[in-house]
Amino acid sequence: MKVLIVGGGGREHAIAEAVARSSKVTKLYCAPGNAGIAELAECVPITPMEFDKIVAFAKDNAIDLTIVGMDDPLVGGLVDELEKAGLRAFGPRKNAAILEGSKAFSKDLMKKYGIPTASYETFDSAEKALEYLESAKMPIVLKADGLALGKGVLICKNLEEAKAGVKEIMEDHKFGSAGNHMVIEEFMTGREVSVLSFVDGSTYKLMTSAQDHKRAGDGDTGLNTGGMGTFSPSPFYTKEVDEYCREHIYGKTVEAMKAEGREFKGIIYFGLMLTEDGPKVLEYNARFGDPEAQVILPRLKSDLIDICNACIDGTLDDQEVEFEDNAAVCVVLASDGYPVSYEKGKEITGLENFKDKDGYYCFHAGTKFDGDRIVTNGGRVLGVTAKGENLKAARTNAYKATEWVAFENKYMRHDIGKAIDDANE
Ligand code: AMP
Ligand code: GLY
């Protein structure tokens, strides 16, 4: 089989690594890919929103399966375009990817179908939002409706901050057109856990749980980022939580999408908060998380290509989705200054240290070739993942491996997976 992966970050590198393990794959392409993916796949210089070029490439090269890793092309309808051209693609169609693409849609869906989530109101004018805030309970959460690189969420401690937030989203358009509508919702407290699932329209199969660290600094301080590290599984995702979510969240979401005429095939990422009143949905994503994929996929025992095909064909019921009984931790190596301002173009050395090291991975996010050298090319540069027999061992291994690579202005958090210790106390 010839496979094309669309995207070029750490998540797509992890997808490429899992796809490359499949005995069914004879040729792997990635558009646009990056310097690390280039070791596994032929990278083609097409960006993810160039739908016409992607469709033409897939046709010309007789691609058997295209896997769309990123949210923008999914929400924009790349899967629909590929299907129109008679090609097979893994990921939700546009009418289903709206589950991630519009927070107002997903909140309304949860309300209609009784799926537990924070209470909320939606607004299409700043005036009405400001009026609502006057009598609302603080802290409160503001969300731009559309895709905003995971940054369109503002947690406001008091009325003043909330008013300024409404202005940023709806008047200054800080998140672009994502802010034409907004959701204002109740602030919840609790542990966060991410549970991803493969979905074939009717059936879902869960992946192992994971947890992201979104803030830039140790101790969850500093600005929100795309994710500074992850661990899997989460010790907080207990059997009771799992049972509750299966009864009240997962199946109901898949059924709700079907009932709305928006059959979902692909990945539903359930961002959960474990509140005192039980687990509630924080958000849905319509794809693998980044950097969640970097700890989930290395632990996948089943063939990813078989799973993708089963989702497309509606045969997931008969497909095994199994994970290793171990743990993984991913530490993101970023450029100092991320997410605000940082320098690029720094040479990365030591990448060869990961060669033939079982259970260790160096996933590239922001890297590129500069002649023969590989240099930094983004805020998040590498994701160093290690497996271990348990979370503690995986964490020790991952931090050890972060020392194998070097570049000027290398920055990382030192407490990825520290919550594991808290769980054991
Ligand atoms: P989202 O993109 O909706 O997942 O939001 C990003 C982050 O904001 C989440 O991972 C949470 O840490 C936080 N967040 C979102 N919604 C809420 C909420 N209702 N209460 C508390 N924190 C929230
Ligand atoms: N790590 C969070 C996300 O991919 O949305």
XYZ file of C-alpha atoms and ligand atoms in Angstrom:
453
model
C 0.000 0.000 0.000
C 1.066 3.543 -0.697
C 0.246 5.922 2.144
C 0.308 9.725 2.337
C 0.342 11.580 5.660
C -0.749 15.232 5.663
C 1.055 17.435 8.198
C 4.563 18.137 9.359
C 4.829 18.230 13.142
C 5.701 15.906 15.995
C 2.296 14.265 15.783
C 2.772 13.432 12.119
C 6.246 12.067 12.876
C 4.655 9.737 15.455
C 1.975 8.746 12.927
C 4.685 8.092 10.319
C 6.602 5.922 12.772
C 3.481 3.844 13.514
C 2.557 3.561 9.825
C 6.109 2.545 8.898
C 5.794 -0.413 11.292
C 2.919 -1.847 9.231
C 3.956 -4.682 6.942
C 1.280 -3.550 4.469
C 2.987 -0.283 3.615
C 5.293 -0.313 0.602
C 5.772 3.422 0.191
C 5.195 6.321 2.556
C 4.877 10.007 1.634
C 4.363 13.015 3.870
C 3.182 16.510 2.881
C 5.066 18.575 3.857
C 6.828 16.468 6.551
C 9.980 17.633 8.293
C 13.647 16.683 8.717
C 12.842 13.765 11.038
C 9.924 12.409 9.011
C 12.266 12.424 5.993
C 13.982 9.340 7.462
C 10.768 7.351 7.168
C 8.897 8.947 4.299
C 9.440 10.844 1.092
C 8.536 14.429 1.953
C 6.666 16.379 -0.698
C 6.608 20.193 -0.643
C 2.845 20.657 -0.423
C 1.269 22.435 2.544
C -1.825 20.966 4.274
C -4.286 23.599 3.013
C -3.321 23.169 -0.654
C -6.206 20.763 -1.237
C -5.981 20.736 -5.048
C -2.298 19.858 -4.941
C -2.820 17.132 -2.335
C -5.643 15.545 -4.356
C -3.585 15.746 -7.565
C -0.551 14.221 -5.831
C -2.624 11.380 -4.376
C -4.153 10.641 -7.791
C -0.893 10.855 -9.739
C 0.920 8.597 -7.283
C -1.931 6.098 -6.840
C -2.047 6.666 -3.075
C -4.164 3.981 -1.407
C -4.735 5.827 1.857
C -4.285 9.447 2.964
C -4.106 10.109 6.707
C -4.920 13.690 7.657
C -3.176 14.541 10.930
C -4.076 18.199 11.435
C -7.226 20.060 12.416
C -7.253 22.835 9.786
C -7.458 20.618 6.695
C -10.018 18.348 8.402
C -12.255 21.258 9.366
C -11.733 22.728 5.891
C -12.943 19.545 4.169
C -9.815 17.842 2.790
C -11.300 14.387 3.370
C -14.384 15.349 1.308
C -12.172 16.548 -1.550
C -10.141 13.333 -1.545
C -13.297 11.220 -1.480
C -14.828 13.206 -4.335
C -11.781 12.230 -6.382
C -12.390 8.559 -5.543
C -9.552 8.360 -3.012
C -9.533 6.803 0.464
C -8.865 9.095 3.379
C -8.723 8.662 7.145
C -10.311 11.445 9.173
C -13.747 13.011 9.578
C -15.510 14.771 6.716
C -16.112 18.484 7.025
C -19.629 18.086 8.442
C -18.241 15.915 11.271
C -14.957 17.748 11.898
C -17.134 20.646 13.082
C -17.098 18.773 16.403
C -13.678 20.381 16.834
C -14.121 23.303 14.430
C -16.910 25.023 16.348
C -17.057 25.163 20.121
C -20.627 26.480 19.907
C -21.604 23.426 17.828
C -20.001 20.982 20.248
C -21.521 22.666 23.308
C -24.992 22.672 21.725
C -24.575 19.004 20.794
C -23.647 18.091 24.375
C -26.592 20.042 25.750
C -29.047 18.459 23.301
C -27.880 14.913 24.010
C -27.255 15.240 27.750
C -23.475 14.783 27.630
C -21.858 16.220 30.778
C -19.985 19.495 30.199
C -19.648 22.937 31.793
C -22.801 25.080 31.587
C -22.472 27.842 28.985
C -24.030 30.480 26.755
C -23.098 31.394 23.177
C -22.844 34.933 21.853
C -22.527 36.591 18.473
C -22.133 40.144 19.712
C -19.752 41.700 22.216
C -22.582 43.815 23.613
C -24.663 40.808 24.675
C -21.614 38.989 26.033
C -20.665 41.990 28.179
C -24.210 42.313 29.481
C -24.231 38.625 30.445
C -20.939 38.953 32.313
C -22.367 41.581 34.695
C -24.316 38.928 36.602
C -22.077 35.902 35.914
C -20.089 33.991 38.523
C -16.284 34.419 38.458
C -13.852 32.958 37.511
C -15.287 32.333 34.068
C -14.032 30.861 30.799
C -14.209 32.581 27.409
C -13.752 30.572 24.212
C -13.474 31.830 20.657
C -15.794 29.640 18.590
C -13.441 28.477 15.813
C -9.958 26.989 15.511
C -7.347 29.158 17.218
C -4.268 26.927 17.502
C -5.449 25.778 20.913
C -5.053 29.329 22.184
C -8.593 30.699 21.900
C -9.479 29.964 25.529
C -9.236 32.653 28.208
C -9.692 31.925 31.890
C -10.748 35.127 33.615
C -10.507 35.614 37.358
C -12.775 38.647 37.643
C -15.216 40.832 35.739
C -12.511 43.229 34.591
C -10.451 40.451 33.001
C -13.552 38.921 31.453
C -14.604 42.220 29.868
C -11.110 42.701 28.474
C -11.253 39.118 27.150
C -14.532 39.678 25.309
C -12.990 42.749 23.717
C -9.883 40.796 22.641
C -11.913 37.987 21.089
C -14.865 39.849 19.544
C -13.654 43.382 18.913
C -9.884 43.167 18.422
C -10.260 39.764 16.689
C -7.140 38.434 18.376
C -8.020 34.951 17.129
C -9.196 36.118 13.706
C -12.574 34.936 12.448
C -12.572 32.263 15.179
C -13.832 35.106 17.371
C -16.968 36.076 15.406
C -18.882 33.886 17.830
C -17.919 32.938 21.330
C -18.831 30.625 24.158
C -18.808 31.763 27.766
C -18.743 28.873 30.177
C -18.604 27.899 33.794
C -15.103 27.483 35.264
C -14.490 23.913 36.366
C -11.777 22.498 38.588
C -10.246 19.052 38.620
C -7.645 16.875 36.948
C -7.502 16.876 33.168
C -7.256 13.645 31.218
C -7.313 13.068 27.475
C -8.879 9.946 26.064
C -8.695 9.392 22.346
C -10.791 6.963 20.368
C -10.976 5.494 16.893
C -14.475 5.802 15.462
C -16.064 4.170 12.390
C -19.348 6.064 12.367
C -21.083 3.772 14.871
C -18.472 1.924 16.907
C -15.678 3.462 18.953
C -12.575 1.856 20.373
C -10.609 3.697 23.002
C -6.906 4.313 22.938
C -4.882 4.441 26.119
C -5.301 7.633 28.206
C -2.808 10.502 28.204
C -2.213 13.866 29.769
C -0.802 17.044 28.290
C 1.054 19.893 30.028
C -0.086 23.070 28.297
C 1.685 25.806 30.264
C 5.194 26.890 29.304
C 6.781 26.788 32.767
C 7.393 24.289 35.546
C 4.561 23.978 38.038
C 2.009 24.914 35.337
C 3.084 28.543 35.258
C 3.489 30.901 32.318
C 1.626 31.093 29.047
C -0.423 28.418 27.339
C 1.459 26.572 24.606
C 0.671 23.889 22.068
C 1.865 21.384 24.719
C 5.194 20.997 26.534
C 4.998 17.288 27.252
C 2.724 14.327 27.854
C 2.494 11.044 29.682
C 0.459 7.916 29.113
C -1.444 6.254 30.678
C -2.924 8.649 33.235
C -3.119 7.173 36.747
C -6.186 9.354 37.309
C -8.131 7.576 34.570
C -9.445 4.869 36.865
C -11.822 2.014 36.122
C -14.699 4.000 37.680
C -13.952 7.030 35.527
C -13.741 4.793 32.468
C -17.100 3.177 33.216
C -18.766 6.541 33.772
C -17.395 7.973 30.539
C -18.421 4.921 28.526
C -21.957 5.275 29.845
C -22.371 9.048 29.648
C -19.869 10.447 27.152
C -18.201 8.307 24.472
C -20.999 6.295 22.898
C -23.456 9.150 23.345
C -21.180 11.472 21.356
C -20.779 9.015 18.490
C -24.556 8.391 18.453
C -25.306 12.101 18.643
C -23.163 12.823 15.589
C -24.886 10.043 13.690
C -28.335 11.280 14.721
C -27.409 14.748 13.463
C -26.529 13.317 10.051
C -22.849 13.958 10.705
C -21.495 10.427 10.895
C -18.024 10.653 12.444
C -15.210 8.480 11.103
C -11.693 9.036 12.354
C -10.462 10.060 15.776
C -12.477 11.693 18.519
C -10.251 13.154 21.190
C -12.167 13.605 24.434
C -10.593 16.308 26.606
C -12.035 15.524 30.036
C -12.008 17.227 33.394
C -12.520 15.010 36.412
C -14.675 17.292 38.545
C -16.257 16.637 41.924
C -19.531 16.040 40.088
C -17.936 13.453 37.813
C -16.057 13.626 34.513
C -17.122 16.398 32.116
C -16.089 17.187 28.558
C -13.775 20.199 28.251
C -13.395 19.910 24.520
C -13.484 17.587 21.559
C -10.777 17.343 18.948
C -11.200 15.518 15.665
C -7.651 14.149 15.397
C -4.684 12.873 17.383
C -3.398 15.339 19.973
C 0.048 16.829 19.649
C 2.035 15.811 21.751
C -0.429 13.098 22.927
C 0.227 11.061 19.771
C 3.902 10.955 20.728
C 3.124 8.880 23.846
C 0.106 6.946 22.562
C 1.297 5.651 19.198
C 4.631 4.202 20.382
C 2.551 2.014 22.738
C 0.134 0.828 20.006
C 0.541 -2.897 19.355
C -2.103 -3.230 16.637
C -1.493 -2.222 13.034
C -2.449 1.446 12.561
C -3.195 0.927 8.867
C -5.661 -1.872 9.668
C -7.355 0.403 12.195
C -7.609 3.307 9.728
C -9.099 1.012 7.111
C -11.583 -0.423 9.620
C -12.735 3.113 10.521
C -13.283 3.966 6.865
C -15.074 0.671 6.111
C -17.218 0.653 9.246
C -15.689 -2.608 10.515
C -14.024 -1.389 13.690
C -16.048 -3.909 15.721
C -13.907 -6.703 14.278
C -10.617 -4.846 14.560
C -8.333 -5.191 17.568
C -6.935 -1.991 19.092
C -4.337 -3.013 21.637
C -1.700 -1.156 23.579
C 1.404 -2.332 25.381
C 1.082 -2.724 29.125
C 3.736 -0.116 29.906
C 4.030 3.673 29.988
C 5.536 6.495 27.964
C 6.594 10.077 28.658
C 7.299 12.780 26.061
C 9.310 15.879 26.947
C 9.140 18.700 24.405
C 12.415 20.470 23.677
C 11.496 24.015 22.703
C 13.350 27.163 21.715
C 13.812 29.421 24.729
C 11.236 32.205 24.549
C 8.464 30.017 23.103
C 5.520 30.725 22.820
C 6.261 34.455 22.501
C 9.467 35.053 20.529
C 12.457 32.837 19.890
C 15.316 32.342 17.478
C 15.412 29.672 14.788
C 18.171 28.190 12.652
C 20.236 26.673 15.505
C 22.084 23.473 14.629
C 20.798 20.339 16.371
C 23.404 17.754 17.321
C 23.191 14.280 18.818
C 20.145 13.047 16.893
C 22.083 9.899 15.959
C 22.044 8.869 19.642
C 18.464 7.672 19.170
C 19.363 5.195 16.417
C 18.597 1.565 17.323
C 17.630 2.483 20.889
C 14.549 0.431 21.564
C 11.836 2.352 23.378
C 13.348 5.798 22.714
C 12.084 8.232 20.085
C 13.053 11.697 18.983
C 10.035 13.119 17.163
C 10.717 16.234 15.124
C 8.317 19.166 15.337
C 10.068 22.366 14.225
C 13.186 21.251 12.365
C 14.509 21.581 8.825
C 17.539 20.751 6.739
C 20.129 23.439 6.163
C 22.426 21.702 3.722
C 23.555 18.587 5.570
C 22.769 19.991 8.980
C 19.442 19.822 10.785
C 18.477 23.132 12.394
C 15.685 24.416 14.633
C 12.727 25.837 12.746
C 10.003 26.528 15.291
C 9.014 27.047 18.893
C 8.562 23.393 19.668
C 11.585 21.691 18.135
C 11.669 18.042 19.239
C 9.581 15.668 21.327
C 11.730 13.178 23.187
C 9.683 10.103 24.108
C 10.763 7.119 26.168
C 8.895 4.060 27.280
C 9.315 2.329 30.622
C 7.679 -0.469 32.553
C 5.763 2.169 34.500
C 5.366 5.947 34.432
C 8.195 6.612 36.804
C 10.637 4.557 34.751
C 9.408 6.151 31.519
C 9.901 9.598 33.019
C 13.454 8.825 34.146
C 14.248 7.418 30.707
C 12.751 10.395 28.862
C 14.691 12.962 30.877
C 17.886 10.951 30.386
C 17.295 10.995 26.638
C 16.733 14.776 26.567
C 20.474 15.020 27.274
C 21.363 13.147 24.110
C 20.477 16.093 21.861
C 21.734 19.651 21.990
C 20.999 22.999 20.380
C 21.556 26.562 21.481
C 18.565 27.986 23.404
C 17.150 24.515 24.201
C 14.328 24.837 26.735
C 12.170 22.230 28.448
C 9.944 21.744 31.442
C 11.423 19.605 34.198
C 8.205 18.352 35.727
C 6.491 16.449 32.918
C 4.674 13.576 34.571
C 5.292 14.864 38.059
C 1.580 14.410 38.716
C 2.378 10.713 38.722
C 4.240 11.171 42.012
C 1.267 13.053 43.416
C -0.968 10.130 42.479
C 1.234 7.759 44.421
C 1.404 9.889 47.555
P -9.886 23.752 25.435
O -9.143 24.188 24.197
O -11.362 23.984 25.371
O -9.514 22.382 25.911
O -9.302 24.643 26.593
C -7.919 24.724 26.829
C -7.647 24.570 28.291
O -8.344 25.557 29.045
C -8.116 23.237 28.867
O -7.187 22.224 28.686
C -8.314 23.610 30.322
O -7.079 23.583 31.014
C -8.794 25.018 30.261
N -10.270 25.058 30.276
C -11.104 25.017 29.232
N -12.391 25.058 29.617
C -12.378 25.144 30.958
C -13.391 25.232 31.958
N -14.691 25.268 31.644
N -13.003 25.297 33.238
C -11.702 25.287 33.581
N -10.695 25.222 32.682
C -11.022 25.151 31.390
N -2.293 18.703 22.972
C -3.577 19.227 22.742
C -4.035 19.182 21.352
O -3.451 18.567 20.490
O -5.052 19.783 21.070
